[in-house]
């Protein structure tokens, strides 16, 4: 009696196990009719036939390597269960017969493939080529369907929704819906990145907020994903241009923010900043020689650690962090504004915001006109391509240029049309804090303290001979600079050309 092993497979996990049951039924009938004994069965569920890198097919090969002398046939329901890659499959058919003396039998097609019989081998090749052609046609249909769904219909077609969204609906009616709790974390990631927060800190804070996506590059993938800006990335297909297309789902962040993040990602990466709450001024406070001060703890006789700011030149600054922080807080106290001045700022800021909103409205109208012109140019390029008046290289180049212009203009218009009521709310809620700048600085986290220093002193805060020094300072906060000097806190050596006007909402 001859012996056989069989290989069963279906490609999609969503298919019914009936597919396997049917394959078992047909192969059982062949075994019974031909009086062949079944030795073992190998089954791959939900595995593609594009390659032989499948778990049970690997086990099948290992079995053949050990027991090929006791096996006469390898049974498959149809040859496309075996493989859809004609070249690889033919090589495997040849190897199994030539090296191991095992013949492949396609029971449904009624073919026993024999490499030494020309007609049989031709039929094997033909069946495999038909299977591969079917695979190619199916792939073309799938790619065409994906292109249409994304580029023409604006639908998100992937199985899993990105963090910040959930899927609702069935099949073509399925839509991405914003999951607001997660969306807040996505907005935090984008805002923090634009505020120059180090990536390692963004990752830590996002995890604390509930960011559950795993992987070392998870935050970077969120920052690069156009889905969050209401866009879909589409690959080119059969002469149709690829690129970014508007989706029908709601955006979590505006296009302008997403574009700014992409531009920032392209820039050379800065040296990673390691922040320490004990020495928040490390790297932003400079020695009189111009070098940024480093910071480190030093162990005292009692075993307790004390922090110091140090210059890399040993004979320059070596300042106690306790002393430096107290001096700076005392200087902040003298930066506080009187209530009367805050009232003037509030009035001037309201007028400035009103004026800015009116200007934004006019700019939006102007950009809308430009957008219409660019969209007409884009349509003209597409029309010329359809009429074969331009070649593909020219089409791709101009399509990319005009499409990017359209995206940038839409992002600008979206930003200009934003509701400015939030600015008024911040104005009302926060302006009174200017009367207590010591509290503002003391309650800030390390990153905010560093931003405070860079903003107030335009990244020009130095330390020399036991006192802070700066050539640049926000004039509205410098009204007590003479008292700061008298108290040995800060010397403001104002550059010529600076003035003492009350700043508007920008400052």
Coordinates of C-alpha atoms in Angstrom, one line a residue:
X1 CA 0.0 0.0 0.0
X2 CA 1.2 3.5 -0.9
X3 CA 1.3 6.4 1.6
X4 CA 0.4 10.0 1.4
X5 CA 0.5 13.3 3.3
X6 CA -1.8 16.2 2.6
X7 CA -1.6 19.9 2.8
X8 CA -4.7 22.1 3.3
X9 CA -4.9 25.9 3.4
X10 CA -7.2 28.9 3.2
X11 CA -5.9 32.4 3.0
X12 CA -8.3 34.6 5.1
X13 CA -9.1 34.0 8.7
X14 CA -12.6 35.4 8.0
X15 CA -13.3 32.4 5.8
X16 CA -15.4 29.5 7.2
X17 CA -13.6 26.4 8.4
X18 CA -15.9 24.8 5.8
X19 CA -13.2 25.5 3.3
X20 CA -10.9 23.1 5.3
X21 CA -13.7 20.6 5.7
X22 CA -14.4 20.5 2.0
X23 CA -10.7 20.0 1.2
X24 CA -10.6 17.1 3.8
X25 CA -13.7 15.5 2.1
X26 CA -12.2 15.6 -1.4
X27 CA -8.8 14.3 -0.3
X28 CA -10.4 11.6 1.8
X29 CA -12.4 10.4 -1.3
X30 CA -9.2 10.3 -3.4
X31 CA -7.4 8.3 -0.7
X32 CA -10.3 5.8 -0.5
X33 CA -10.7 5.5 -4.3
X34 CA -6.9 4.9 -4.8
X35 CA -6.4 2.7 -1.8
X36 CA -3.7 5.0 -0.3
X37 CA -3.0 5.4 3.4
X38 CA -2.9 8.9 4.9
X39 CA 0.2 9.4 7.1
X40 CA -0.2 13.0 8.3
X41 CA -2.1 16.2 7.6
X42 CA -0.7 19.8 7.6
X43 CA -3.1 22.8 7.8
X44 CA -2.3 26.5 7.4
X45 CA -5.2 28.7 8.4
X46 CA -5.4 32.3 7.2
X47 CA -2.0 32.1 5.3
X48 CA -1.3 33.6 1.9
X49 CA 0.0 31.3 -0.9
X50 CA 2.4 34.0 -2.2
X51 CA 5.4 32.4 -0.4
X52 CA 6.2 29.1 1.2
X53 CA 6.9 30.9 4.5
X54 CA 3.9 29.4 6.3
X55 CA 4.1 27.6 9.7
X56 CA 2.6 24.2 8.7
X57 CA 4.2 24.2 5.3
X58 CA 7.6 24.5 7.1
X59 CA 6.5 21.5 9.3
X60 CA 5.6 19.7 6.1
X61 CA 9.1 20.2 4.7
X62 CA 10.7 19.1 8.0
X63 CA 8.5 15.9 7.9
X64 CA 9.5 15.2 4.3
X65 CA 13.2 15.6 5.2
X66 CA 12.9 12.9 7.9
X67 CA 10.3 10.5 6.5
X68 CA 10.3 11.0 2.7
X69 CA 11.2 7.3 2.1
X70 CA 7.8 6.3 3.5
X71 CA 5.8 8.9 1.5
X72 CA 4.6 8.5 -2.1
X73 CA 2.2 11.4 -2.6
X74 CA 1.6 15.0 -1.4
X75 CA -2.2 15.7 -1.7
X76 CA -3.7 19.1 -2.2
X77 CA -7.3 20.0 -3.0
X78 CA -6.2 22.3 -5.9
X79 CA -2.8 23.4 -6.9
X80 CA -3.4 27.0 -5.8
X81 CA -3.7 25.7 -2.2
X82 CA -0.1 24.7 -2.7
X83 CA 1.2 28.0 -4.1
X84 CA 0.2 31.0 -6.3
X85 CA 3.8 31.8 -7.2
X86 CA 4.4 29.8 -10.4
X87 CA 8.2 30.0 -10.4
X88 CA 8.7 28.9 -6.8
X89 CA 6.0 26.3 -7.0
X90 CA 7.5 24.6 -10.1
X91 CA 10.8 24.4 -8.4
X92 CA 9.2 22.8 -5.4
X93 CA 7.3 20.3 -7.6
X94 CA 10.6 19.4 -9.2
X95 CA 12.4 19.1 -5.9
X96 CA 9.8 16.9 -4.3
X97 CA 9.9 14.4 -7.1
X98 CA 13.6 14.5 -8.1
X99 CA 15.1 14.5 -4.6
X100 CA 12.4 12.8 -2.5
X101 CA 10.5 10.8 -5.1
X102 CA 7.2 12.3 -3.9
X103 CA 4.5 13.3 -6.5
X104 CA 2.0 16.1 -6.0
X105 CA -1.6 15.3 -6.6
X106 CA -4.3 17.9 -7.2
X107 CA -7.4 15.8 -6.3
X108 CA -10.1 18.3 -7.5
X109 CA -8.4 18.9 -10.8
X110 CA -7.7 15.1 -11.2
X111 CA -4.0 15.6 -11.9
X112 CA -1.0 13.7 -10.6
X113 CA 2.0 15.8 -11.5
X114 CA 5.0 13.9 -12.9
X115 CA 8.1 15.9 -13.8
X116 CA 9.2 13.2 -16.2
X117 CA 6.0 13.3 -18.2
X118 CA 5.9 16.4 -20.5
X119 CA 2.2 16.6 -20.7
X120 CA 1.8 16.3 -16.9
X121 CA 4.5 18.9 -16.2
X122 CA 3.0 21.2 -18.7
X123 CA -0.4 20.9 -17.0
X124 CA 1.2 21.7 -13.7
X125 CA 2.9 24.8 -15.0
X126 CA -0.4 25.9 -16.7
X127 CA -2.4 25.5 -13.5
X128 CA 0.2 27.4 -11.5
X129 CA 0.4 30.2 -14.1
X130 CA -3.4 30.4 -14.0
X131 CA -3.4 30.6 -10.2
X132 CA -0.7 33.4 -10.4
X133 CA -2.6 35.3 -13.0
X134 CA -5.7 35.1 -10.8
X135 CA -3.6 36.4 -7.9
X136 CA -2.4 39.3 -10.0
X137 CA -5.9 40.2 -11.2
X138 CA -7.2 40.0 -7.6
X139 CA -4.3 42.2 -6.5
X140 CA -5.1 44.8 -9.2
X141 CA -8.8 44.8 -8.2
X142 CA -7.9 45.3 -4.5
X143 CA -5.4 48.1 -5.3
X144 CA -7.9 49.8 -7.5
X145 CA -10.6 49.5 -4.9
X146 CA -8.3 50.9 -2.2
X147 CA -7.3 53.8 -4.5
X148 CA -10.9 54.7 -5.3
X149 CA -12.0 54.3 -1.6
X150 CA -9.2 56.6 -0.3
X151 CA -8.6 59.1 -3.2
X152 CA -12.1 59.5 -4.6
X153 CA -14.4 58.7 -1.6
X154 CA -12.1 59.8 1.3
X155 CA -12.7 56.6 3.2
X156 CA -10.2 55.1 5.7
X157 CA -9.9 51.5 4.6
X158 CA -7.5 49.9 7.0
X159 CA -8.6 47.2 9.5
X160 CA -7.6 49.0 12.7
X161 CA -8.5 52.6 13.6
X162 CA -5.5 54.7 14.7
X163 CA -5.2 55.8 18.3
X164 CA -7.7 58.6 18.8
X165 CA -10.4 57.1 16.6
X166 CA -12.8 54.2 16.6
X167 CA -14.7 52.6 13.7
X168 CA -18.5 52.8 13.3
X169 CA -20.7 51.3 10.6
X170 CA -20.4 48.3 8.3
X171 CA -18.5 47.9 5.0
X172 CA -18.8 51.0 2.8
X173 CA -20.7 52.9 5.5
X174 CA -17.9 52.4 8.0
X175 CA -16.4 55.7 9.3
X176 CA -13.7 56.9 11.6
X177 CA -15.2 58.6 14.7
X178 CA -13.2 60.7 17.1
X179 CA -12.6 59.0 20.5
X180 CA -12.4 62.3 22.5
X181 CA -10.4 60.9 25.5
X182 CA -7.7 59.6 23.2
X183 CA -7.9 62.6 20.9
X184 CA -6.9 64.9 23.8
X185 CA -3.7 62.8 24.1
X186 CA -3.0 63.1 20.4
X187 CA -3.4 66.9 20.6
X188 CA -1.1 67.0 23.6
X189 CA 1.6 65.1 21.6
X190 CA 1.5 67.6 18.7
X191 CA 1.4 70.7 21.0
X192 CA 4.3 69.4 23.1
X193 CA 6.4 68.6 20.1
X194 CA 5.9 72.1 18.7
X195 CA 6.9 73.5 22.1
X196 CA 10.2 71.7 21.7
X197 CA 9.5 69.2 24.5
X198 CA 12.1 66.4 24.2
X199 CA 10.6 63.3 22.7
X200 CA 11.5 61.1 25.7
X201 CA 9.4 63.5 27.9
X202 CA 6.5 63.4 25.5
X203 CA 6.5 59.6 25.6
X204 CA 6.5 59.6 29.4
X205 CA 3.8 62.2 29.8
X206 CA 1.6 60.6 27.0
X207 CA 1.9 57.2 28.8
X208 CA 0.7 58.8 32.0
X209 CA -2.2 60.4 30.2
X210 CA -3.3 57.0 28.8
X211 CA -1.3 56.5 25.5
X212 CA -1.4 52.7 25.2
X213 CA 0.2 52.2 21.7
X214 CA 3.4 50.2 22.1
X215 CA 6.7 50.5 20.3
X216 CA 9.8 52.7 20.5
X217 CA 8.6 54.8 17.5
X218 CA 4.9 55.0 18.5
X219 CA 5.0 58.8 19.2
X220 CA 6.9 59.5 16.0
X221 CA 4.3 57.5 14.0
X222 CA 1.5 59.6 15.6
X223 CA 3.4 62.8 14.6
X224 CA 3.7 61.6 11.0
X225 CA 0.2 60.2 10.5
X226 CA -1.8 62.5 8.2
X227 CA -5.1 60.8 9.3
X228 CA -5.1 63.1 12.4
X229 CA -5.3 66.2 10.1
X230 CA -8.3 64.7 8.2
X231 CA -6.0 63.5 5.3
X232 CA -5.3 60.1 3.8
X233 CA -2.0 59.1 2.2
X234 CA -2.7 57.4 -1.1
X235 CA -0.2 55.4 -3.3
X236 CA -0.3 56.1 -7.1
X237 CA -2.2 53.6 -9.1
X238 CA -2.2 53.0 -12.9
X239 CA -1.3 56.6 -13.9
X240 CA -3.4 58.1 -11.1
X241 CA -1.3 60.3 -8.9
X242 CA -0.7 59.5 -5.3
X243 CA -0.3 61.9 -2.4
X244 CA -2.4 63.3 0.4
X245 CA -6.2 63.5 -0.2
X246 CA -9.0 64.9 2.0
X247 CA -10.7 62.2 4.1
X248 CA -14.4 62.3 5.1
X249 CA -13.5 61.7 8.8
X250 CA -13.2 64.4 11.4
X251 CA -9.7 65.8 12.0
X252 CA -8.2 65.8 15.5
X253 CA -5.7 68.5 14.7
X254 CA -5.8 71.2 12.0
X255 CA -3.8 70.8 8.8
X256 CA -1.6 73.8 9.6
X257 CA -0.4 72.2 12.8
X258 CA 0.3 68.9 11.0
X259 CA 2.2 70.7 8.2
X260 CA 4.3 72.6 10.8
X261 CA 5.2 69.3 12.6
X262 CA 6.2 67.7 9.3
X263 CA 8.5 70.7 8.5
X264 CA 10.0 70.4 12.0
X265 CA 10.6 66.7 11.6
X266 CA 12.6 67.3 8.4
X267 CA 15.0 69.6 10.2
X268 CA 18.3 68.2 11.7
X269 CA 17.6 66.8 15.1
X270 CA 18.9 68.8 18.0
X271 CA 21.0 67.2 20.7
X272 CA 18.7 65.4 23.1
X273 CA 18.1 67.5 26.2
X274 CA 17.9 65.7 29.6
X275 CA 15.9 67.7 32.0
X276 CA 16.3 67.7 35.8
X277 CA 13.8 69.4 38.1
X278 CA 16.6 70.2 40.6
X279 CA 18.5 72.3 38.0
X280 CA 15.9 73.6 35.5
X281 CA 18.3 76.3 34.1
X282 CA 20.9 73.9 32.9
X283 CA 21.7 74.6 29.3
X284 CA 19.6 77.8 29.1
X285 CA 21.7 79.9 31.6
X286 CA 25.1 80.8 30.2
X287 CA 28.4 81.6 31.7
X288 CA 29.9 85.0 31.0
X289 CA 32.2 83.3 28.5
X290 CA 29.2 82.3 26.5
X291 CA 29.1 78.6 27.2
X292 CA 25.8 77.1 28.5
X293 CA 26.2 76.1 32.2
X294 CA 25.9 72.4 33.0
X295 CA 24.6 71.2 36.3
X296 CA 25.3 68.3 38.6
X297 CA 24.9 67.3 42.3
X298 CA 27.8 67.3 44.7
X299 CA 27.9 65.2 47.9
X300 CA 28.5 67.1 51.2
X301 CA 30.1 65.9 54.4
X302 CA 26.7 64.9 55.8
X303 CA 26.1 62.7 52.8
X304 CA 23.4 65.0 51.4
X305 CA 23.6 66.1 47.8
X306 CA 23.7 69.7 46.8
X307 CA 23.2 70.9 43.2
X308 CA 25.5 73.4 41.3
X309 CA 25.6 75.1 38.0
X310 CA 29.0 74.9 36.4
X311 CA 31.0 76.2 33.4
X312 CA 33.2 73.7 31.6
X313 CA 36.1 76.1 32.3
X314 CA 37.0 75.3 35.9
X315 CA 38.0 78.8 36.9
X316 CA 34.6 80.3 35.7
X317 CA 31.2 79.8 37.3
X318 CA 30.5 77.2 40.0
X319 CA 27.2 78.4 41.5
X320 CA 25.0 76.9 44.2
X321 CA 21.6 76.0 42.6
X322 CA 19.9 77.1 45.8
X323 CA 21.4 80.5 45.6
X324 CA 20.8 80.9 41.9
X325 CA 17.2 79.9 42.2
X326 CA 16.5 82.3 45.1
X327 CA 18.1 85.2 43.2
X328 CA 16.0 84.4 40.1
X329 CA 12.8 84.2 42.1
X330 CA 13.5 87.5 43.8
X331 CA 14.1 89.0 40.3
X332 CA 10.8 87.5 39.1
X333 CA 9.0 89.3 42.0
X334 CA 10.3 92.6 40.8
X335 CA 9.1 91.8 37.3
X336 CA 5.5 91.8 38.6
X337 CA 3.3 94.5 37.1
X338 CA 1.0 96.9 38.9
X339 CA -2.8 96.4 38.4
X340 CA -3.1 99.7 36.5
X341 CA -0.6 98.5 33.9
X342 CA -2.3 95.1 33.5
X343 CA -5.6 97.0 32.8
X344 CA -3.9 98.9 30.0
X345 CA -2.6 95.6 28.6
X346 CA -6.0 94.1 28.7
X347 CA -7.6 96.9 26.8
X348 CA -4.8 97.0 24.2
X349 CA -4.8 93.3 23.8
X350 CA -8.6 93.1 23.2
X351 CA -8.3 95.8 20.5
X352 CA -5.3 93.9 19.0
X353 CA -7.2 90.6 18.9
X354 CA -10.3 92.3 17.3
X355 CA -8.0 93.8 14.7
X356 CA -6.2 90.5 14.1
X357 CA -9.5 88.7 13.6
X358 CA -10.6 91.2 11.0
X359 CA -7.3 90.9 9.2
X360 CA -7.5 87.1 9.3
X361 CA -11.0 87.3 7.7
X362 CA -9.6 89.4 4.9
X363 CA -6.6 87.1 4.4
X364 CA -8.9 84.1 4.3
X365 CA -10.9 85.7 1.5
X366 CA -7.7 86.4 -0.4
X367 CA -6.4 82.8 0.1
X368 CA -9.7 81.3 -1.0
X369 CA -9.3 83.1 -4.3
X370 CA -5.8 81.8 -4.7
X371 CA -7.0 78.3 -3.8
X372 CA -9.6 78.4 -6.6
X373 CA -6.9 79.4 -9.1
X374 CA -4.6 76.6 -8.0
X375 CA -7.5 74.0 -8.1
X376 CA -8.3 75.2 -11.6
X377 CA -4.6 74.6 -12.6
X378 CA -4.7 71.2 -10.9
X379 CA -7.9 70.3 -12.9
X380 CA -6.2 71.5 -16.1
X381 CA -3.2 69.2 -15.5
X382 CA -5.5 66.3 -15.0
X383 CA -7.5 67.1 -18.1
X384 CA -4.3 67.3 -20.2
X385 CA -3.1 63.9 -18.8
X386 CA -6.5 62.3 -19.7
X387 CA -6.2 63.8 -23.3
X388 CA -2.6 62.5 -23.6
X389 CA -1.3 66.0 -24.1
X390 CA 1.4 65.6 -21.5
X391 CA 3.6 62.6 -20.4
X392 CA 3.4 61.0 -17.0
X393 CA 6.6 62.6 -15.7
X394 CA 5.2 66.1 -16.4
X395 CA 1.9 65.1 -14.9
X396 CA 3.4 63.7 -11.8
X397 CA 5.6 66.8 -11.3
X398 CA 2.9 69.4 -11.7
X399 CA 0.3 67.4 -9.9
X400 CA 2.6 67.1 -6.8
X401 CA 3.3 70.9 -6.9
X402 CA -0.3 72.0 -7.2
X403 CA -1.6 69.4 -4.8
X404 CA 0.9 70.6 -2.1
X405 CA -0.2 74.2 -2.8
X406 CA -3.8 73.2 -2.3
X407 CA -3.0 71.5 1.0
X408 CA -1.0 74.4 2.3
X409 CA -3.7 76.9 1.3
X410 CA -6.4 74.9 2.9
X411 CA -4.4 74.6 6.1
X412 CA -3.8 78.4 6.1
X413 CA -7.5 79.1 5.5
X414 CA -8.5 76.7 8.3
X415 CA -6.1 78.4 10.7
X416 CA -7.3 81.9 9.7
X417 CA -10.9 80.9 10.2
X418 CA -10.3 79.4 13.7
X419 CA -12.6 80.7 16.4
X420 CA -10.5 83.3 18.4
X421 CA -12.8 83.1 21.5
X422 CA -10.3 80.9 23.2
X423 CA -7.8 83.8 23.0
X424 CA -10.3 86.1 24.8
X425 CA -10.8 83.4 27.5
X426 CA -7.1 83.1 28.1
X427 CA -6.8 86.8 28.2
X428 CA -9.4 87.2 30.9
X429 CA -8.3 84.2 33.0
X430 CA -4.5 84.7 32.9
X431 CA -3.6 88.4 32.6
X432 CA -3.9 89.0 36.3
X433 CA -1.0 86.6 36.8
X434 CA 1.3 89.3 35.6
X435 CA 0.9 90.9 39.0
X436 CA 2.7 88.0 40.6
X437 CA 5.5 86.8 38.4
X438 CA 7.3 85.0 41.2
X439 CA 4.2 82.7 41.5
X440 CA 4.1 82.2 37.8
X441 CA 7.7 81.0 37.6
X442 CA 7.6 79.0 40.9
X443 CA 4.4 77.0 39.8
X444 CA 5.8 76.2 36.4
X445 CA 7.3 72.8 35.5
X446 CA 10.9 72.5 34.4
X447 CA 10.1 72.8 30.7
X448 CA 8.0 75.9 31.3
X449 CA 10.7 77.5 33.4
X450 CA 13.2 77.0 30.6
X451 CA 10.7 78.5 28.1
X452 CA 10.1 81.4 30.5
X453 CA 13.8 82.3 30.6
X454 CA 14.2 82.0 26.8
X455 CA 11.1 84.2 26.2
X456 CA 11.8 86.9 28.8
X457 CA 15.5 87.2 28.0
X458 CA 15.5 86.1 24.3
X459 CA 17.9 83.2 25.3
X460 CA 20.4 85.7 26.6
X461 CA 20.6 85.1 30.3
X462 CA 24.2 85.1 31.7
X463 CA 25.8 84.7 35.2
X464 CA 28.9 86.5 36.3
X465 CA 30.4 87.6 39.6
X466 CA 27.4 86.3 41.6
X467 CA 24.7 88.1 39.6
X468 CA 22.5 87.5 36.5
X469 CA 23.2 89.7 33.5
X470 CA 21.3 90.2 30.2
X471 CA 21.4 92.5 27.2
X472 CA 17.9 91.6 26.1
X473 CA 14.7 91.5 28.2
X474 CA 11.0 92.0 27.6
X475 CA 10.7 95.7 28.3
X476 CA 7.3 95.3 30.0
X477 CA 8.9 93.2 32.7
X478 CA 12.1 95.4 33.0
X479 CA 10.4 98.4 34.8
X480 CA 12.3 97.6 38.1
X481 CA 15.6 96.7 36.5
X482 CA 17.4 99.4 38.5
X483 CA 16.1 97.9 41.8
X484 CA 17.2 94.5 40.6
X485 CA 20.7 95.8 40.1
X486 CA 20.8 97.5 43.5
X487 CA 19.7 94.3 45.2
X488 CA 22.4 92.3 43.4
X489 CA 19.9 90.1 41.4
X490 CA 20.1 91.1 37.8
X491 CA 21.9 93.6 35.6
X492 CA 20.0 94.6 32.5
X493 CA 22.4 96.3 30.0
X494 CA 19.8 97.3 27.5
X495 CA 20.8 97.3 23.8
X496 CA 20.3 100.5 21.9
X497 CA 17.1 100.7 19.8
X498 CA 14.9 98.8 22.3
X499 CA 11.8 100.7 23.5
X500 CA 9.4 100.7 26.4
X501 CA 6.0 100.4 24.7
X502 CA 3.3 98.3 26.3
X503 CA 3.3 95.0 24.3
X504 CA 0.2 93.7 22.6
X505 CA -1.2 90.2 22.9
X506 CA 1.8 88.6 21.1
X507 CA 4.2 89.3 24.0

